[in-house]
Coordinates of C-alpha atoms and ligand atoms in Angstrom, one line a residue:
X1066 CA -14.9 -28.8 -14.6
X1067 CA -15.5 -27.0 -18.0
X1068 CA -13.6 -23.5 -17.2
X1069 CA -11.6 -22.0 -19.7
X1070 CA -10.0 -18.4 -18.3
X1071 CA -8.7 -21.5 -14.9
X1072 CA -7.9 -24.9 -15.1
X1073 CA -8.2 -27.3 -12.6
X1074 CA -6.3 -30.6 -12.7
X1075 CA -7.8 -32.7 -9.6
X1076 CA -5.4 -35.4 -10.0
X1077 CA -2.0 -33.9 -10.0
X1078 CA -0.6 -35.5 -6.4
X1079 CA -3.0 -37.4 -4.0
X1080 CA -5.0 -34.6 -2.0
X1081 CA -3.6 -31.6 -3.9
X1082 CA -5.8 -29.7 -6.4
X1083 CA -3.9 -27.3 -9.3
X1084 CA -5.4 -24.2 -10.3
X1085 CA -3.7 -22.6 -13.5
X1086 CA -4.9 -19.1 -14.9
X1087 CA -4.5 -19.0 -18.9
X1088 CA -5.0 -16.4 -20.6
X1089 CA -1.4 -16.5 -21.4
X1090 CA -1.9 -14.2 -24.3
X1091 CA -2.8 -11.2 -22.2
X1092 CA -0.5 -12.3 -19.3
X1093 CA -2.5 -13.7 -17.4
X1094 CA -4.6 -10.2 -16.7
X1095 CA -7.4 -10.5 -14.2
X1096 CA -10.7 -9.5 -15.9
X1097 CA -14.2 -10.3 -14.3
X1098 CA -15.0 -13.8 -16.0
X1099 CA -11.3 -15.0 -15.1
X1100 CA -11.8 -14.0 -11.5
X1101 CA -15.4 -15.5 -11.3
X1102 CA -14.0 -18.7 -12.4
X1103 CA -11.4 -19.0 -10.1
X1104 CA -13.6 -17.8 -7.4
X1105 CA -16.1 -20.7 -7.9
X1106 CA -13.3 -23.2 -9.0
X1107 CA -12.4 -22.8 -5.6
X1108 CA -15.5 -22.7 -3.9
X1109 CA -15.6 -26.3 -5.4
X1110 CA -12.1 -27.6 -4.4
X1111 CA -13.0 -26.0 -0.4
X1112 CA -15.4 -28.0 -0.1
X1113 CA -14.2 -31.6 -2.1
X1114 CA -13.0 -33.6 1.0
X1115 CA -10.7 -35.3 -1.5
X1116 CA -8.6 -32.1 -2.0
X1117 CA -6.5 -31.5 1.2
X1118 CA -4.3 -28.6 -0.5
X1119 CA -4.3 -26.1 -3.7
X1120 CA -2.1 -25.2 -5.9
X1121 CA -2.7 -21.5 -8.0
X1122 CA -0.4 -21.1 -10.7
X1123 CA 0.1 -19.1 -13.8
X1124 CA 2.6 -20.0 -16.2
X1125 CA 7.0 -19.1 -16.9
X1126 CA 5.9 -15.3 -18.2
X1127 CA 3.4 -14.5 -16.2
X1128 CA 1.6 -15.1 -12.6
X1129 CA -0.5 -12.8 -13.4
X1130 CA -0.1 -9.0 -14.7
X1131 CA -2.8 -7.3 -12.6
X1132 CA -6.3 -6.4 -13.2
X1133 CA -7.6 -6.5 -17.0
X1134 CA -6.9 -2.4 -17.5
X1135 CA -8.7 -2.6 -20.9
X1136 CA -11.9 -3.9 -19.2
X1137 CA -11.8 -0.8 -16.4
X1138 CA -10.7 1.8 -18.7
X1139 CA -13.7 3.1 -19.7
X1140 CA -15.3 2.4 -16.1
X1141 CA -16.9 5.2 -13.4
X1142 CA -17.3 4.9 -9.6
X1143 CA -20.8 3.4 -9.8
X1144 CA -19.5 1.4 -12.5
X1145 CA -16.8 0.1 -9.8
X1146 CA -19.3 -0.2 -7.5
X1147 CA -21.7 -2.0 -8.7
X1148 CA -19.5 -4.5 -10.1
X1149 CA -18.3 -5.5 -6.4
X1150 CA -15.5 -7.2 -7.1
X1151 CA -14.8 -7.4 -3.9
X1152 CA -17.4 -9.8 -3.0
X1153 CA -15.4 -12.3 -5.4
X1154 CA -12.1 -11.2 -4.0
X1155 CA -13.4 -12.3 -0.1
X1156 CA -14.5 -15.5 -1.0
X1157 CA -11.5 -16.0 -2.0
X1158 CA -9.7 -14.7 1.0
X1159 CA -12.0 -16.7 3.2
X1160 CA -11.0 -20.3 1.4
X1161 CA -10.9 -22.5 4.5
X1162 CA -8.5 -25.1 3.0
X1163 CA -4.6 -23.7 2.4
X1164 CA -3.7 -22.1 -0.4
X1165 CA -0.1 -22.1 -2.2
X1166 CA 0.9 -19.2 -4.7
X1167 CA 3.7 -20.6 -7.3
X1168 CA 4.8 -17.8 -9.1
X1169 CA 7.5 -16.7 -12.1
X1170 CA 7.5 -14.1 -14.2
X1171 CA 5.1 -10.8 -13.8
X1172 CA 3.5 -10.9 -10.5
X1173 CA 2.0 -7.3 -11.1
X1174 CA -1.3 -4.9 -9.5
X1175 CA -4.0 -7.4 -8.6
X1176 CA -1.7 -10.1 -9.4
X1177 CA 0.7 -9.6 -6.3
X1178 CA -2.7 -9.1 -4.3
X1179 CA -4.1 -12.4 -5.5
X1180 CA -1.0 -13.7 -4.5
X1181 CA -1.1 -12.1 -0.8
X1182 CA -4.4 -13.6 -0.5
X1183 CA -2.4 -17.1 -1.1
X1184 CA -1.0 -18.6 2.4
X1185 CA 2.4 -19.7 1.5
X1186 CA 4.2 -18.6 -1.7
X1187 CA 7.0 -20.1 -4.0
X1188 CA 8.5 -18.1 -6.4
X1189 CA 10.9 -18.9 -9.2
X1190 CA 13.9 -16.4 -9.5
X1191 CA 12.5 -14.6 -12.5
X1192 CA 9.4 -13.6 -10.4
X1193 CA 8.7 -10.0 -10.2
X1194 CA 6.7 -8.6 -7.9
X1195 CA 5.3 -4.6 -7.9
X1196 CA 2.2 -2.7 -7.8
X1197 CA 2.4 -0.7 -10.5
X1198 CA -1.4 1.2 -10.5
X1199 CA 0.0 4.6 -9.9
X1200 CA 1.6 4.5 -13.2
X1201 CA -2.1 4.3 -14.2
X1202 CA -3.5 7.3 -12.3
X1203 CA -4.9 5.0 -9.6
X1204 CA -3.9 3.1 -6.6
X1205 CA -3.8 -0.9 -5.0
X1206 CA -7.8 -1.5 -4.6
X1207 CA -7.2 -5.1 -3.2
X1208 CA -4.7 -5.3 -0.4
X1209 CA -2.0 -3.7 -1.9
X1210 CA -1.8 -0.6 0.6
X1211 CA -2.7 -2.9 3.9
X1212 CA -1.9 -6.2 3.6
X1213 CA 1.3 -5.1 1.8
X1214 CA 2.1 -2.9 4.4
X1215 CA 1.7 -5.4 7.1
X1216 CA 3.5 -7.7 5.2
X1217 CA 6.6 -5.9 4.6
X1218 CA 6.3 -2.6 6.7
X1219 CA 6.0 1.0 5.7
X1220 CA 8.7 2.1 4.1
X1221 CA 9.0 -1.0 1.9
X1222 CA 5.7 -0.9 1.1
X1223 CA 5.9 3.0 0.2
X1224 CA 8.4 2.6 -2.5
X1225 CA 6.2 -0.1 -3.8
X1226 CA 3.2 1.6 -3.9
X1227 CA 4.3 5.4 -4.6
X1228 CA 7.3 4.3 -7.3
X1229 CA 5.4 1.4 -9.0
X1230 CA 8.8 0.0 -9.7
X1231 CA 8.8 -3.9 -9.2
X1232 CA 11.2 -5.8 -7.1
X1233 CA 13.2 -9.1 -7.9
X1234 CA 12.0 -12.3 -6.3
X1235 CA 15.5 -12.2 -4.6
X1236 CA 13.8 -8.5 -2.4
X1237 CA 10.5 -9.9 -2.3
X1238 CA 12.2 -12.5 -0.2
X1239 CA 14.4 -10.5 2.0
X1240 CA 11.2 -8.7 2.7
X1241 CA 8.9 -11.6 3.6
X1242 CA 6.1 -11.3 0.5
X1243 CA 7.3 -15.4 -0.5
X1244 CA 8.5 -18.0 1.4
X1245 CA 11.0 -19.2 -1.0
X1246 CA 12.8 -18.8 -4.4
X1247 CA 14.0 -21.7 -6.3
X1248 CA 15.0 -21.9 -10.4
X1249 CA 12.0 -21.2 -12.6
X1250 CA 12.7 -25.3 -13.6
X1251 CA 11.3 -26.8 -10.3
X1252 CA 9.3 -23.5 -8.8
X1253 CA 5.7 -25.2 -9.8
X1254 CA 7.0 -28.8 -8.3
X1255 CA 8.4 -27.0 -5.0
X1256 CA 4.9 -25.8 -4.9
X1257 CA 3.3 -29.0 -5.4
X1258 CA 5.8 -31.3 -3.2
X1259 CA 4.9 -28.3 -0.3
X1260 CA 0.9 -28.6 -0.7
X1261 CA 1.5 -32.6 -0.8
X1262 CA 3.6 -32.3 2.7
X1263 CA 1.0 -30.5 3.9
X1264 CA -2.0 -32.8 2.3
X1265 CA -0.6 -35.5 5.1
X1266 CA -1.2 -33.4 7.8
X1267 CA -4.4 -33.7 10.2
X1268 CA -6.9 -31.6 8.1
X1269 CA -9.1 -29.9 10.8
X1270 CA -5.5 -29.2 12.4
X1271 CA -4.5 -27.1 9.1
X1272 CA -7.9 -25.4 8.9
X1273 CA -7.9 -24.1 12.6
X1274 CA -4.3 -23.1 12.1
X1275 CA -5.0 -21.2 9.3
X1276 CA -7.8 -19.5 10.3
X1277 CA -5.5 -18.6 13.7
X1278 CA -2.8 -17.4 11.9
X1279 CA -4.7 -15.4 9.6
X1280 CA -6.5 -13.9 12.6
X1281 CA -3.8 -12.5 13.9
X1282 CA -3.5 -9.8 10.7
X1283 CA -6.5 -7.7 11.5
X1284 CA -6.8 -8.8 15.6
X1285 CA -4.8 -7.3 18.5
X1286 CA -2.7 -10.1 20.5
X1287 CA -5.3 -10.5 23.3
X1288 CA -8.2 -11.3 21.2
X1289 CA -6.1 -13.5 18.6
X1290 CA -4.5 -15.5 21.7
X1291 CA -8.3 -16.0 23.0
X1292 CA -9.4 -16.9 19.5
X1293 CA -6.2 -19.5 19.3
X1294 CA -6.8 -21.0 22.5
X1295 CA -10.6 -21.6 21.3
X1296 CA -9.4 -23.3 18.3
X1297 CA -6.7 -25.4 20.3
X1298 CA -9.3 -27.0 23.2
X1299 CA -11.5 -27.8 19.8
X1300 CA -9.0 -30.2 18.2
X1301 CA -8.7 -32.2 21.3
X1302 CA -12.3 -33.1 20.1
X1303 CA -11.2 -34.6 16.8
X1304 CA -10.5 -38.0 15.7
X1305 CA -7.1 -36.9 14.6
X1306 CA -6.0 -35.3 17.6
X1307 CA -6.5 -39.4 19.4
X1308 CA -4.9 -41.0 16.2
X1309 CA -1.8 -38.4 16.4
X1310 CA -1.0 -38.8 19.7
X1311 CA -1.5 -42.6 19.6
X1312 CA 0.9 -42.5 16.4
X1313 CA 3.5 -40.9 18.5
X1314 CA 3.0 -43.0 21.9
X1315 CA 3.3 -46.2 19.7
X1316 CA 6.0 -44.9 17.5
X1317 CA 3.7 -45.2 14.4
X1318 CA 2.9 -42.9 11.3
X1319 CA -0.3 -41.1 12.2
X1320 CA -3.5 -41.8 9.7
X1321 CA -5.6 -38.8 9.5
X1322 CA -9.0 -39.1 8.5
X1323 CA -9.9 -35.2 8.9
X1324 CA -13.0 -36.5 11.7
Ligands
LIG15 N1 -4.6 -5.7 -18.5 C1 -4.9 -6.1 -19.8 N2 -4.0 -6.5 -20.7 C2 -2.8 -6.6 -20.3 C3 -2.3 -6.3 -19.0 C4 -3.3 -5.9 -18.1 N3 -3.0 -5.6 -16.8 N4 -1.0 -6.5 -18.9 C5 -0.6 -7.0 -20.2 N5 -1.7 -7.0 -21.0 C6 -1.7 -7.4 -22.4 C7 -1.2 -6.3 -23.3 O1 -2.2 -5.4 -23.6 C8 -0.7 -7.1 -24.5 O2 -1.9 -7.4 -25.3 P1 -1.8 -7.1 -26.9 O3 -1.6 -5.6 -27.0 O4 -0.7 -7.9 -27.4 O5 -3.2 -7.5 -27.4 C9 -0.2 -8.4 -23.9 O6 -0.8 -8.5 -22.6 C10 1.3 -8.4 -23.7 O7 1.6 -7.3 -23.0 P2 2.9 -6.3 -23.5 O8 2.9 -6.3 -25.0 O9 2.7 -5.1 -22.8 O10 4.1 -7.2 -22.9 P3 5.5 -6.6 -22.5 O11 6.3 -7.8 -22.2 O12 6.0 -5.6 -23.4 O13 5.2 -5.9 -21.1 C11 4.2 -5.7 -18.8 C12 4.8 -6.6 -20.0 C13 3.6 -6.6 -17.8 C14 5.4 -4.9 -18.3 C15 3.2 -4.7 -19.5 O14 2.2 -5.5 -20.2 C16 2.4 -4.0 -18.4 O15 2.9 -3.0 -17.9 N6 1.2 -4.4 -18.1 C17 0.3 -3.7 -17.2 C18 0.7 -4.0 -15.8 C19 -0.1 -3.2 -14.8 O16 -0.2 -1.9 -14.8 N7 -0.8 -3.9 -13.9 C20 -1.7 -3.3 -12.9 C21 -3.1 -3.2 -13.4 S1 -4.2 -2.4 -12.3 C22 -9.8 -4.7 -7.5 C23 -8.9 -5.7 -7.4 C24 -7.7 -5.6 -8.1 C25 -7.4 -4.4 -8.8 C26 -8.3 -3.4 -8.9 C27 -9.5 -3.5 -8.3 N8 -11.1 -4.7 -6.9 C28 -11.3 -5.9 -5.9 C29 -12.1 -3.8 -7.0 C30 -6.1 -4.4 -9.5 C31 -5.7 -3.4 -10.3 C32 -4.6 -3.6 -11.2 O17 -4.0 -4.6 -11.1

């Protein structure tokens, strides 16, 4: 793939797929052709039935430090509007395959809501993570006041949002925004040794449990427990779900074919 602003590496482990942003020199900031890239670098990797997992990275300094603010400086409303970043930013939420954040260094704005749209997160112990828009006179546009909040409750959340202070990756821990901090030597490999653990498993199995999981941000318990149940008669129509349980029976390691 010829992208400059993301770059893919397809052959990394077996089934894994690594996303790097780079434009280092401006750490990493989100501006419009570095988010189209990675929308449609992934729109690519969703649907490649060679690719089981993803990797998004940045690099040491930087995940990413938030939306390019020299590119919306000058912008209006309509301007905003128009634009629809949005559009770009739920594609990206709506990635069927799993998604693994590993992050170091400024995780900042748009960067810690890239990284919330991410389904499992490693960060390296210099990783910081804030929201730091109302230093700028504006607020989180993508996430950052609700899937924050959800993520970490209200009053974390709150001094987040209303100080624009970051927080160590040792707080954004103890809160539940990553799964795990490890030295800044192995975060990427933790990363890719997680995506590859999880590029074994049965892949309609990891797509329905993703989608349930997700579901049950924005559902009440009745109608995610319906929507789970759905998804858990289905896999008892897959290939995989036979070949798993036949693996186990005949004490075997399963082969998943993703049928
Ligand atoms: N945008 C553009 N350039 C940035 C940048 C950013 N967010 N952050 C850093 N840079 C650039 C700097 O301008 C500088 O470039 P030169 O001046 O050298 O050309 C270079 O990166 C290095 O930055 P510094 O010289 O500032 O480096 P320091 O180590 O001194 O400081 C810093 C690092 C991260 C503390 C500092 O750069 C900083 O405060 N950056 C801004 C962080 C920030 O405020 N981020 C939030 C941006 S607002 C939306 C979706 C998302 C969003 C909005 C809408 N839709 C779906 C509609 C998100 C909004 C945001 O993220």
């Amino acid at each position: 793939m010829k992208n400059e602003l993301v770059l893919v590496d397809t052959q990394i482990r077996p089934g894994v797929a690594l996303l790097r942003l780079n434009r280092p020199k401006e750490l990493n900031a989100l501006n419009l052709q570095l988010m189209a890239e990675l929308r449609d670098a992934l729109a690519i990797l969703d649907k490649d039935e060679n690719v089981r997992a993803m990797v998004l990275t940045g690099n040491e300094k930087a995940f990413a430090a938030g939306a390019d603010i020299h590119q919306m400086s000058g912008k209006g409303a309509i301007d905003m509007l128009l634009i629809d970043q949005f559009a770009t930013w739920e594609q990206i939420r709506r990635l069927k395959k799993p998604l693994i954040a590993a992050v170091s260094g400024f995780v900042l704005g748009g960067g810690n809501e890239l990284v919330m749209h991410c389904d499992l997160v490693v960060a390296s112990e210099t990783a910081r993570f804030g929201q730091p828009e109302i230093l700028l006179g504006i607020m989180p546009g993508a996430g950052g006041t609700q899937r924050l909040t959800r993520q970490i409750g209200k009053v974390n959340a709150m001094e987040m949002v209303l100080t624009g202070q970051p927080v160590s990756a040792k707080q954004a821990l103890a809160w539940g925004l990553v799964n795990r901090v490890v030295p800044v030597e192995v975060y990427l490999d933790e990363a890719l040794r997680l995506a590859s653990e999880i590029a074994l498993r049965a892949p309609l199995a990891v797509r329905l449990a993703k989608e349930s999981v997700l579901k049950a941000q924005d559902s009440n318990l009745s109608e995610g427990l319906e929507f789970e149940r759905k998804n858990f008669y289905m896999l008892f129509a897959s290939a995989d779900q036979k070949e798993g349980m036949d693996a186990f029976v005949n004490k075997r390691p399963p082969q998943f074919t993703g049928s």
